[in-house]
Every structure is written in structure tokens, then in C-alpha cells.
Tab-separated table of C-alpha atoms in Angstrom:
chain	number	residue	atom	x	y	z
C	297	MET	CA	0.071	0.000	0.139
C	298	LYS	CA	1.174	3.278	-0.865
C	299	ILE	CA	2.355	5.453	2.199
C	300	SER	CA	1.506	9.341	2.008
C	301	MET	CA	3.604	12.268	3.501
C	302	LYS	CA	0.386	12.894	5.529
C	303	GLU	CA	0.780	9.367	7.119
C	304	VAL	CA	4.267	9.966	7.858
C	305	ALA	CA	3.415	13.390	9.530
C	306	LYS	CA	0.514	12.100	11.754
C	307	GLN	CA	2.831	8.944	12.862
C	308	ALA	CA	5.670	11.886	13.600
C	309	GLY	CA	3.416	14.093	15.235
C	310	VAL	CA	4.607	16.985	13.112
C	311	SER	CA	3.093	19.081	10.167
C	312	GLU	CA	3.423	18.005	6.409
C	313	ALA	CA	5.579	20.865	5.800
C	314	THR	CA	7.994	19.843	8.528
C	315	VAL	CA	8.347	16.190	6.863
C	316	SER	CA	8.780	17.742	3.582
C	317	LEU	CA	11.510	20.026	4.774
C	318	ALA	CA	13.283	16.867	6.785
C	319	LEU	CA	13.163	14.690	3.926
C	320	ASN	CA	14.645	17.057	1.452
C	321	ASN	CA	17.146	18.214	3.718
C	322	ARG	CA	16.093	21.691	4.035
C	323	PRO	CA	16.960	24.193	6.710
C	324	GLY	CA	14.184	24.962	9.409
C	325	VAL	CA	14.233	21.525	11.208
C	326	ASN	CA	15.961	20.368	14.333
C	327	PRO	CA	18.771	17.814	13.132
C	328	GLN	CA	17.553	15.204	15.910
C	329	THR	CA	13.708	15.514	14.619
C	330	GLN	CA	14.845	15.496	10.931
C	331	LYS	CA	16.826	12.170	11.794
C	332	ARG	CA	13.760	11.022	13.541
C	333	ILE	CA	11.549	11.616	10.771
C	334	GLN	CA	13.715	9.926	7.985
C	335	GLU	CA	14.230	6.910	9.828
C	336	LEU	CA	10.260	6.842	10.463
C	337	ALA	CA	9.860	7.587	6.652
C	338	LYS	CA	12.383	4.535	5.736
C	339	SER	CA	10.649	2.196	8.327
C	340	MET	CA	7.132	2.955	6.982
C	341	GLY	CA	8.334	2.489	3.495
C	342	TYR	CA	7.649	5.931	2.220
C	343	ILE	CA	8.908	6.669	-1.091
C	344	PRO	CA	9.305	10.423	-2.051
C	345	SER	CA	8.219	11.731	-5.266
C	346	ILE	CA	10.796	12.461	-7.655
C	347	THR	CA	8.689	15.545	-9.067
C	348	ALA	CA	8.332	17.154	-5.567
C	349	GLN	CA	12.202	16.496	-4.690
C	350	THR	CA	12.931	18.321	-8.245
C	351	LEU	CA	10.920	21.319	-7.182
C	352	ALA	CA	12.475	21.709	-3.958
C	353	LYS	CA	16.075	21.198	-4.950
C	354	GLN	CA	15.607	22.869	-8.412
C	355	LYS	CA	17.700	19.951	-9.644
C	356	SER	CA	16.661	16.403	-10.557
C	357	GLY	CA	19.841	14.658	-10.304
C	358	LEU	CA	18.832	12.834	-13.274
C	359	VAL	CA	20.611	12.143	-16.840
C	360	GLY	CA	18.792	10.620	-19.771
C	361	PHE	CA	20.662	8.105	-22.157
C	362	ILE	CA	19.103	6.581	-25.086
C	363	LEU	CA	20.374	4.022	-27.667
C	364	PRO	CA	19.189	2.175	-30.134
C	365	ASN	CA	18.906	-1.482	-28.352
C	366	THR	CA	21.162	-3.660	-26.229
C	367	SER	CA	21.327	-6.680	-28.268
C	368	ILE	CA	24.898	-5.557	-29.201
C	369	SER	CA	27.688	-5.888	-26.695
C	370	THR	CA	29.144	-2.432	-27.720
C	371	TYR	CA	25.711	-0.672	-26.741
C	372	SER	CA	25.555	-2.795	-23.383
C	373	MET	CA	28.998	-1.706	-22.495
C	374	LEU	CA	28.076	1.825	-23.192
C	375	VAL	CA	25.393	1.622	-20.626
C	376	GLN	CA	27.367	0.012	-18.104
C	377	LEU	CA	30.239	2.650	-18.616
C	378	ILE	CA	27.898	5.699	-18.452
C	379	GLU	CA	25.795	4.594	-15.677
C	380	GLU	CA	28.833	4.058	-13.560
C	381	ALA	CA	30.509	7.408	-14.256
C	382	LEU	CA	27.185	8.938	-13.398
C	383	ARG	CA	26.718	7.222	-10.202
C	384	LEU	CA	30.208	8.444	-9.310
C	385	ARG	CA	29.395	12.027	-9.772
C	386	GLY	CA	26.119	11.824	-7.872
C	387	TYR	CA	23.673	11.581	-10.904
C	388	LYS	CA	21.285	8.744	-11.688
C	389	MET	CA	20.614	7.601	-15.092
C	390	ILE	CA	17.236	7.110	-16.775
C	391	PHE	CA	18.123	4.758	-19.619
C	392	VAL	CA	15.545	3.738	-22.537
C	393	THR	CA	16.125	1.864	-25.796
C	394	SER	CA	14.737	3.698	-28.809
C	395	GLU	CA	14.544	-0.017	-30.801
C	396	ASN	CA	15.571	2.282	-33.994
C	397	SER	CA	11.927	3.911	-33.951
C	398	VAL	CA	11.790	7.613	-34.765
C	399	GLU	CA	8.366	8.007	-33.204
C	400	TYR	CA	9.337	6.232	-29.844
C	401	GLU	CA	12.894	8.040	-29.665
C	402	LYS	CA	10.702	11.278	-29.798
C	403	GLU	CA	8.284	10.119	-27.142
C	404	MET	CA	11.212	9.234	-24.808
C	405	ILE	CA	12.855	12.625	-25.326
C	406	GLU	CA	9.875	14.261	-24.591
C	407	GLN	CA	9.747	12.092	-21.328
C	408	PHE	CA	13.253	13.357	-20.526
C	409	VAL	CA	11.790	16.629	-20.588
C	410	SER	CA	8.989	16.067	-18.487
C	411	PHE	CA	11.255	14.188	-15.756
C	412	ARG	CA	13.243	17.487	-16.055
C	413	THR	CA	16.583	15.434	-16.684
C	414	GLU	CA	19.770	17.920	-16.321
C	415	GLY	CA	21.364	16.432	-19.623
C	416	VAL	CA	20.770	13.810	-22.015
C	417	ILE	CA	22.876	11.352	-24.447
C	418	ILE	CA	21.684	10.442	-27.423
C	419	TYR	CA	22.987	7.645	-29.571
C	420	PRO	CA	21.094	8.083	-32.817
C	421	ILE	CA	18.889	5.675	-34.330
C	422	VAL	CA	20.446	3.589	-36.905
C	423	GLN	CA	17.582	3.601	-39.438
C	424	ALA	CA	16.821	6.448	-41.611
C	425	ASN	CA	15.504	9.764	-39.604
C	426	PRO	CA	14.719	12.322	-42.331
C	427	ASP	CA	13.364	14.711	-39.776
C	428	PRO	CA	15.164	14.617	-36.413
C	429	SER	CA	13.983	18.048	-35.569
C	430	TYR	CA	12.105	16.859	-32.517
C	431	VAL	CA	15.413	16.563	-30.353
C	432	ASN	CA	15.256	20.486	-30.494
C	433	ILE	CA	12.667	20.325	-27.582
C	434	LEU	CA	15.696	19.828	-25.441
C	435	ASN	CA	17.107	23.380	-26.432
C	436	GLN	CA	13.686	24.864	-26.002
C	437	TYR	CA	13.548	23.681	-22.057
C	438	LYS	CA	17.423	24.137	-21.837
C	439	ILE	CA	18.586	20.883	-21.546
C	440	PRO	CA	22.069	20.133	-22.438
C	441	PHE	CA	22.664	17.106	-24.815
C	442	VAL	CA	25.243	15.541	-26.769
C	443	PHE	CA	25.291	12.685	-29.546
C	444	LEU	CA	27.416	9.392	-28.959
C	445	GLY	CA	28.346	6.905	-31.718
C	446	GLY	CA	27.085	9.360	-34.478
C	447	TYR	CA	24.643	12.479	-34.888
C	448	TYR	CA	21.780	13.808	-36.813
C	449	LYS	CA	22.346	16.167	-39.660
C	450	GLY	CA	20.707	19.516	-39.200
C	451	ILE	CA	21.023	19.360	-35.193
C	452	GLU	CA	23.929	21.492	-33.971
C	453	ALA	CA	25.306	19.818	-30.828
C	454	SER	CA	28.611	18.305	-29.530
C	455	PHE	CA	29.071	14.658	-30.482
C	456	VAL	CA	31.987	11.976	-30.187
C	457	MET	CA	32.138	9.158	-32.692
C	458	SER	CA	34.638	6.730	-34.360
C	459	ASP	CA	36.435	8.116	-37.290
C	460	TYR	CA	34.625	5.707	-39.660
C	461	TYR	CA	35.851	7.299	-42.919
C	462	THR	CA	39.778	6.688	-42.106
C	463	ALA	CA	38.708	3.265	-40.537
C	464	LEU	CA	37.461	2.152	-43.974
C	465	TYR	CA	40.040	4.114	-45.806
C	466	ASP	CA	42.850	2.142	-44.054
C	467	ALA	CA	40.988	-1.272	-44.298
C	468	THR	CA	40.396	-1.017	-48.052
C	469	LYS	CA	44.130	-0.211	-48.340
C	470	HIS	CA	44.896	-2.893	-46.401
C	471	LEU	CA	43.095	-5.320	-48.741
C	472	TYR	CA	44.076	-3.725	-51.811
C	473	GLU	CA	47.914	-4.129	-50.914
C	474	ARG	CA	47.002	-7.824	-50.487
C	475	GLY	CA	45.880	-8.033	-54.128
C	476	ASP	CA	42.374	-7.556	-53.758
C	477	ARG	CA	40.519	-5.529	-56.314
C	478	HIS	CA	36.585	-6.115	-56.205
C	479	PHE	CA	35.099	-4.659	-52.669
C	480	TYR	CA	31.860	-4.835	-50.960
C	481	TYR	CA	30.672	-3.199	-47.750
C	482	MET	CA	27.690	-4.952	-45.952
C	483	GLY	CA	25.744	-3.200	-43.175
C	484	GLY	CA	22.751	-1.281	-42.113
C	485	CYS	CA	20.881	1.881	-43.392
C	486	ARG	CA	23.476	3.676	-46.003
C	487	THR	CA	21.977	7.046	-45.358
C	488	ILE	CA	23.155	7.414	-41.483
C	489	VAL	CA	26.159	9.638	-40.887
C	490	SER	CA	28.260	6.373	-39.938
C	491	ASN	CA	27.542	4.169	-42.887
C	492	THR	CA	27.813	7.067	-45.023
C	493	MET	CA	31.367	7.684	-43.866
C	494	ARG	CA	32.261	4.129	-44.264
C	495	TYR	CA	31.284	3.812	-47.784
C	496	GLN	CA	32.902	7.342	-48.438
C	497	GLY	CA	36.464	5.801	-47.003
C	498	MET	CA	36.352	2.619	-49.285
C	499	ARG	CA	35.058	4.450	-52.440
C	500	ASP	CA	37.782	7.014	-51.878
C	501	TYR	CA	40.871	4.974	-51.392
C	502	LEU	CA	39.857	2.881	-54.351
C	503	HIS	CA	39.544	6.031	-56.628
C	504	SER	CA	42.912	6.969	-55.523
C	505	GLN	CA	44.000	3.717	-57.173
C	506	GLY	CA	42.131	4.290	-60.206
C	507	ILE	CA	39.270	1.808	-59.239
C	508	ASP	CA	35.823	2.951	-59.502
C	509	ILE	CA	32.745	1.541	-57.651
C	510	THR	CA	29.114	1.957	-57.715
C	511	PRO	CA	26.452	2.220	-55.045
C	512	GLN	CA	25.809	-1.411	-55.573
C	513	ALA	CA	28.848	-2.147	-53.761
C	514	TYR	CA	27.081	-1.317	-50.485
C	515	LEU	CA	24.799	-4.194	-49.451
C	516	GLU	CA	22.451	-2.392	-47.407
C	517	LEU	CA	20.590	-4.738	-44.727
C	518	PRO	CA	17.421	-3.955	-43.198
C	519	VAL	CA	18.986	-4.922	-39.999
C	520	PRO	CA	22.739	-5.811	-39.379
C	521	ASP	CA	22.452	-9.161	-38.140
C	522	TYR	CA	23.412	-12.645	-38.908
C	523	ASP	CA	20.189	-13.814	-40.726
C	524	ASN	CA	19.864	-10.941	-43.078
C	525	ALA	CA	23.703	-10.930	-43.672
C	526	TYR	CA	23.768	-14.539	-44.506
C	527	LYS	CA	20.697	-13.953	-47.025
C	528	ALA	CA	22.481	-11.098	-48.564
C	529	CYS	CA	25.794	-12.867	-49.248
C	530	ASN	CA	24.138	-15.973	-50.412
C	531	GLN	CA	22.442	-13.748	-53.115
C	532	LEU	CA	25.639	-11.989	-53.954
C	533	LEU	CA	27.695	-15.175	-54.346
C	534	ASP	CA	24.629	-16.851	-56.407
C	535	SER	CA	24.767	-13.912	-58.829
C	536	LYS	CA	28.293	-15.006	-59.815
C	537	ALA	CA	29.558	-11.418	-59.127
C	538	THR	CA	33.377	-11.313	-58.983
C	539	VAL	CA	34.181	-10.763	-55.155
C	540	ASP	CA	37.540	-10.606	-53.558
C	541	SER	CA	36.740	-8.886	-50.541
C	542	ILE	CA	33.811	-7.862	-48.015
C	543	ILE	CA	34.076	-5.499	-45.200
C	544	THR	CA	31.119	-5.602	-42.628
C	545	ALA	CA	29.301	-3.560	-39.973
C	546	ASN	CA	30.133	-5.878	-37.215
C	547	ASP	CA	31.306	-9.220	-36.568
C	548	PHE	CA	27.773	-11.158	-36.298
C	549	VAL	CA	27.490	-9.952	-40.210
C	550	GLY	CA	31.084	-10.962	-40.742
C	551	LEU	CA	30.438	-14.363	-39.089
C	552	ALA	CA	27.465	-14.734	-41.595
C	553	VAL	CA	29.639	-13.784	-44.448
C	554	TYR	CA	32.193	-16.258	-43.661
C	555	ASN	CA	29.735	-19.066	-43.478
C	556	SER	CA	28.028	-18.293	-46.729
C	557	VAL	CA	31.401	-17.993	-48.394
C	558	ILE	CA	33.010	-21.343	-47.206
C	559	GLU	CA	29.385	-22.869	-48.175
C	560	HIS	CA	29.565	-21.663	-51.673
C	561	GLY	CA	33.357	-23.402	-52.056
C	562	PHE	CA	35.521	-20.282	-51.805
C	563	ARG	CA	38.223	-20.115	-49.273
C	564	VAL	CA	38.920	-17.267	-46.814
C	565	PRO	CA	41.131	-15.441	-47.328
C	566	ARG	CA	42.747	-17.043	-50.498
C	567	ASP	CA	39.751	-16.343	-52.567
C	568	ILE	CA	37.649	-13.641	-50.495
C	569	SER	CA	38.973	-11.697	-47.561
C	570	ILE	CA	36.727	-10.463	-44.719
C	571	ILE	CA	37.004	-7.548	-42.275
C	572	THR	CA	34.693	-6.509	-39.879
C	573	PHE	CA	34.002	-4.023	-36.786
C	574	ASN	CA	34.728	-4.913	-33.321
C	575	ARG	CA	35.101	-8.376	-31.911
C	576	GLN	CA	31.899	-9.510	-30.129
C	577	VAL	CA	31.403	-13.214	-31.333
C	578	PRO	CA	33.121	-15.681	-28.850
C	579	GLU	CA	36.464	-17.163	-30.092
C	580	GLY	CA	35.845	-20.626	-31.785
C	581	ILE	CA	32.478	-20.015	-33.289
C	582	SER	CA	34.299	-18.956	-36.459
C	583	LYS	CA	37.035	-21.641	-37.555
C	584	ILE	CA	39.465	-18.552	-38.418
C	585	SER	CA	39.889	-15.394	-36.759
C	586	LEU	CA	38.396	-12.322	-38.683
C	587	THR	CA	40.442	-9.297	-39.112
C	588	TYR	CA	38.417	-6.346	-37.335
C	589	ILE	CA	38.118	-2.752	-36.839
C	590	GLU	CA	38.643	-2.079	-33.027
C	591	GLN	CA	36.696	1.047	-31.623
C	592	PHE	CA	37.546	2.567	-28.465
C	593	ILE	CA	34.336	2.417	-26.541
C	594	LYS	CA	35.225	3.649	-23.094
C	595	GLN	CA	37.024	6.654	-24.519
C	596	GLN	CA	34.016	7.560	-26.562
C	597	ALA	CA	31.701	7.361	-23.174
C	598	ASP	CA	34.287	9.342	-21.405
C	599	ILE	CA	34.330	12.092	-23.914
C	600	ALA	CA	30.613	12.147	-24.227
C	601	LEU	CA	30.294	12.709	-20.658
C	602	GLU	CA	33.015	15.199	-20.401
C	603	TYR	CA	31.172	17.335	-23.271
C	604	LEU	CA	27.662	16.769	-21.377
C	605	PHE	CA	28.954	18.063	-18.057
C	606	LEU	CA	30.636	20.911	-19.548
C	607	GLN	CA	27.359	22.034	-21.311
C	608	MET	CA	25.617	21.351	-17.847
C	609	SER	CA	28.062	23.847	-16.192
C	610	GLY	CA	27.333	26.632	-18.856
C	611	GLU	CA	29.525	25.870	-21.544
C	612	LYS	CA	28.196	27.018	-25.198
C	613	GLU	CA	31.128	25.789	-27.337
C	614	ILE	CA	29.991	22.774	-29.630
C	615	LYS	CA	32.757	20.073	-29.777
C	616	LYS	CA	33.022	17.358	-32.087
C	617	THR	CA	35.591	14.569	-31.926
C	618	TYR	CA	36.147	11.785	-34.450
C	619	LEU	CA	37.939	8.977	-32.485
C	620	ASN	CA	40.781	6.792	-34.126
C	621	THR	CA	40.362	3.076	-34.522
C	622	GLU	CA	42.735	0.311	-34.844
C	623	LEU	CA	42.899	-2.315	-37.656
C	624	ILE	CA	43.441	-5.654	-35.860
C	625	ILE	CA	44.892	-8.027	-38.655
C	626	ARG	CA	44.003	-11.735	-38.238
C	627	GLU	CA	43.583	-14.775	-40.360
C	628	SER	CA	40.776	-13.698	-42.557
C	629	THR	CA	43.102	-11.101	-44.571
C	630	ILE	CA	46.237	-12.853	-44.193
C	631	LEU	CA	47.638	-15.397	-47.002
């Protein structure tokens, strides 16, 4: 049963105003009385209203964090890192997943406003979002926010993300130098910032070597997961297209590509080489180790929080950071 402040006041033999002051650590209450009221409220199971506390303190102590989902270990790691860092600073995190829905992301950002969060971290959805202007409601309510892992075009805000352009430029260079000439990239929505950068990095390196590629070299998956990647790779190889290298959005996609390639009678890496992003699939699932592009997730989380707290303290400058990645060369690209 819900316990009210009125019941706490009655049991303590004081007014509701005195209970409110005591529970919110406001002046005007004898220290012994304050301690007695707090202990009594706790023993009765009284749960204070967040809204009431916010009004009393003029601060909520809350930071909102929204990201696409938690099915990818990279996302789960970000949740853990950010929540831990916020706790050390005395803040609580309101965490939600958008599930890549524009409508739900909009609704949740509005909820952050209603909770009067003091700041918001947004990991953009990884599907097309032609009009992200709803994010500007945070500006209207003077709630600082930063982007993590990408950003929305047209929304001016600080962000930190991997330098996907250079990552794919360097990965393509590595494959070219081992003799590959027919390149494909397999990932999610091509119009989001991170994927556009990846394709441009691959395209620009090949162009520097006199090789032109078409948009068909980008194999767009409805969702960058194993099942969609396996189907797409089967279709590519069944078409008899000339393929000697495939770069993938994550290692679940990379594993699907590897299995499809092997089942079609090709050898990795002698016939087709594979590079993926991150290393999330447990060792031993793939018969050979996959070359991968490592992103520095903790550094991204640290910088995003740094930018957010600077804005929460009054900083107005917009900061943009592209973090370096590292190409970890393993069996799937070594002859």
C-alpha cells in the first residue's frame, strides 16, 4: 500500500511541511527531529516523489540516455560505463532503448523533458531519420545534450564518434595491398552518418588507385544481423559477381559472410577476404579469426560525459570529436 507524506506526518506528530523539509534536507528542522522523521519514513516504506524533490532542490539529479538497443555488446558496454560514471558523480541515469523507432525516440526525449533531466546523451537510431528536429525540444527547455556514436544532420550539438571514414580507408588499403580489387561493404541503413562515412572511405581509397565503384558495392541490410547478412551474401555469391573482399558492419555480419563464403566453395582469405567491426562473437565460433576494426568504446563514453558536463556547467561551445580506430589484422586477411 502506498504510504503518503500525510501518514508520515501523523505518525511523527509533526506537520506535512516539517516532513517535507526533513526529507529534502532543507533548513528549518531540528537535526534530531530530521533524523527521526527520515528513519520513520524509511521504516514505513515511504517513497518520496521525484517531482516533489525536483521542485524542492531545483535539480533532478537525473541524466537521460537513449540508444538503439542492447542486443549488441558495444551498446551494453556503453550503458554500464555511463551509468557507473554518472553514479560516481552523484547522478542517476534514466535509460531507454529506441529500438530504432523515430516515433518512440521522440516520445522518450519528451519524457526526459517531463522528468526535468539535467542532461541527455543520444545514440542516434541506425535507421533513416529524415526529420530529427524533435530533438530541439531539449534546447527549448534548456536541457544540454550530446550525441554519442554518430549525430543527426541539421542538429547542432556536440558529438563523439569513431572516425569511420579513415577506418574504412585504411581497411581498404590493407585489402588492396594484398591484391584485392573487387570490394563490397555490408551494413545497415546507408543514409545514416556513420555508414555514409564508411562507404566514402572505401570509395575514396579505391578512387585514388584508379578503381571506381558503384553504389551497388554497398549491400544494405534491413537490420545488420546474422540472418539478413547470410541471405544477402548468398544472393551476392549466387549472382556470380566477382568478389574478393567484403567489409562488414559488425562481426555477427562477418560470421554470416564467412559461413556463406565457405558454403559456396570459396576459401577465406585466399579467394575472399573479410574485415569486420569490433570483436563480439566468442572465439571458436568461426573456424578462423576475423580481421577487425577496433573502436575505443570507453574513450567514447568518457568524452561524451565530459562534453555533457561541460554544457551542464554553462559551456556553449559545440565540440566535435572523431576518434581513431585500430585495424587488428588476423587470419581472414592474411595469406
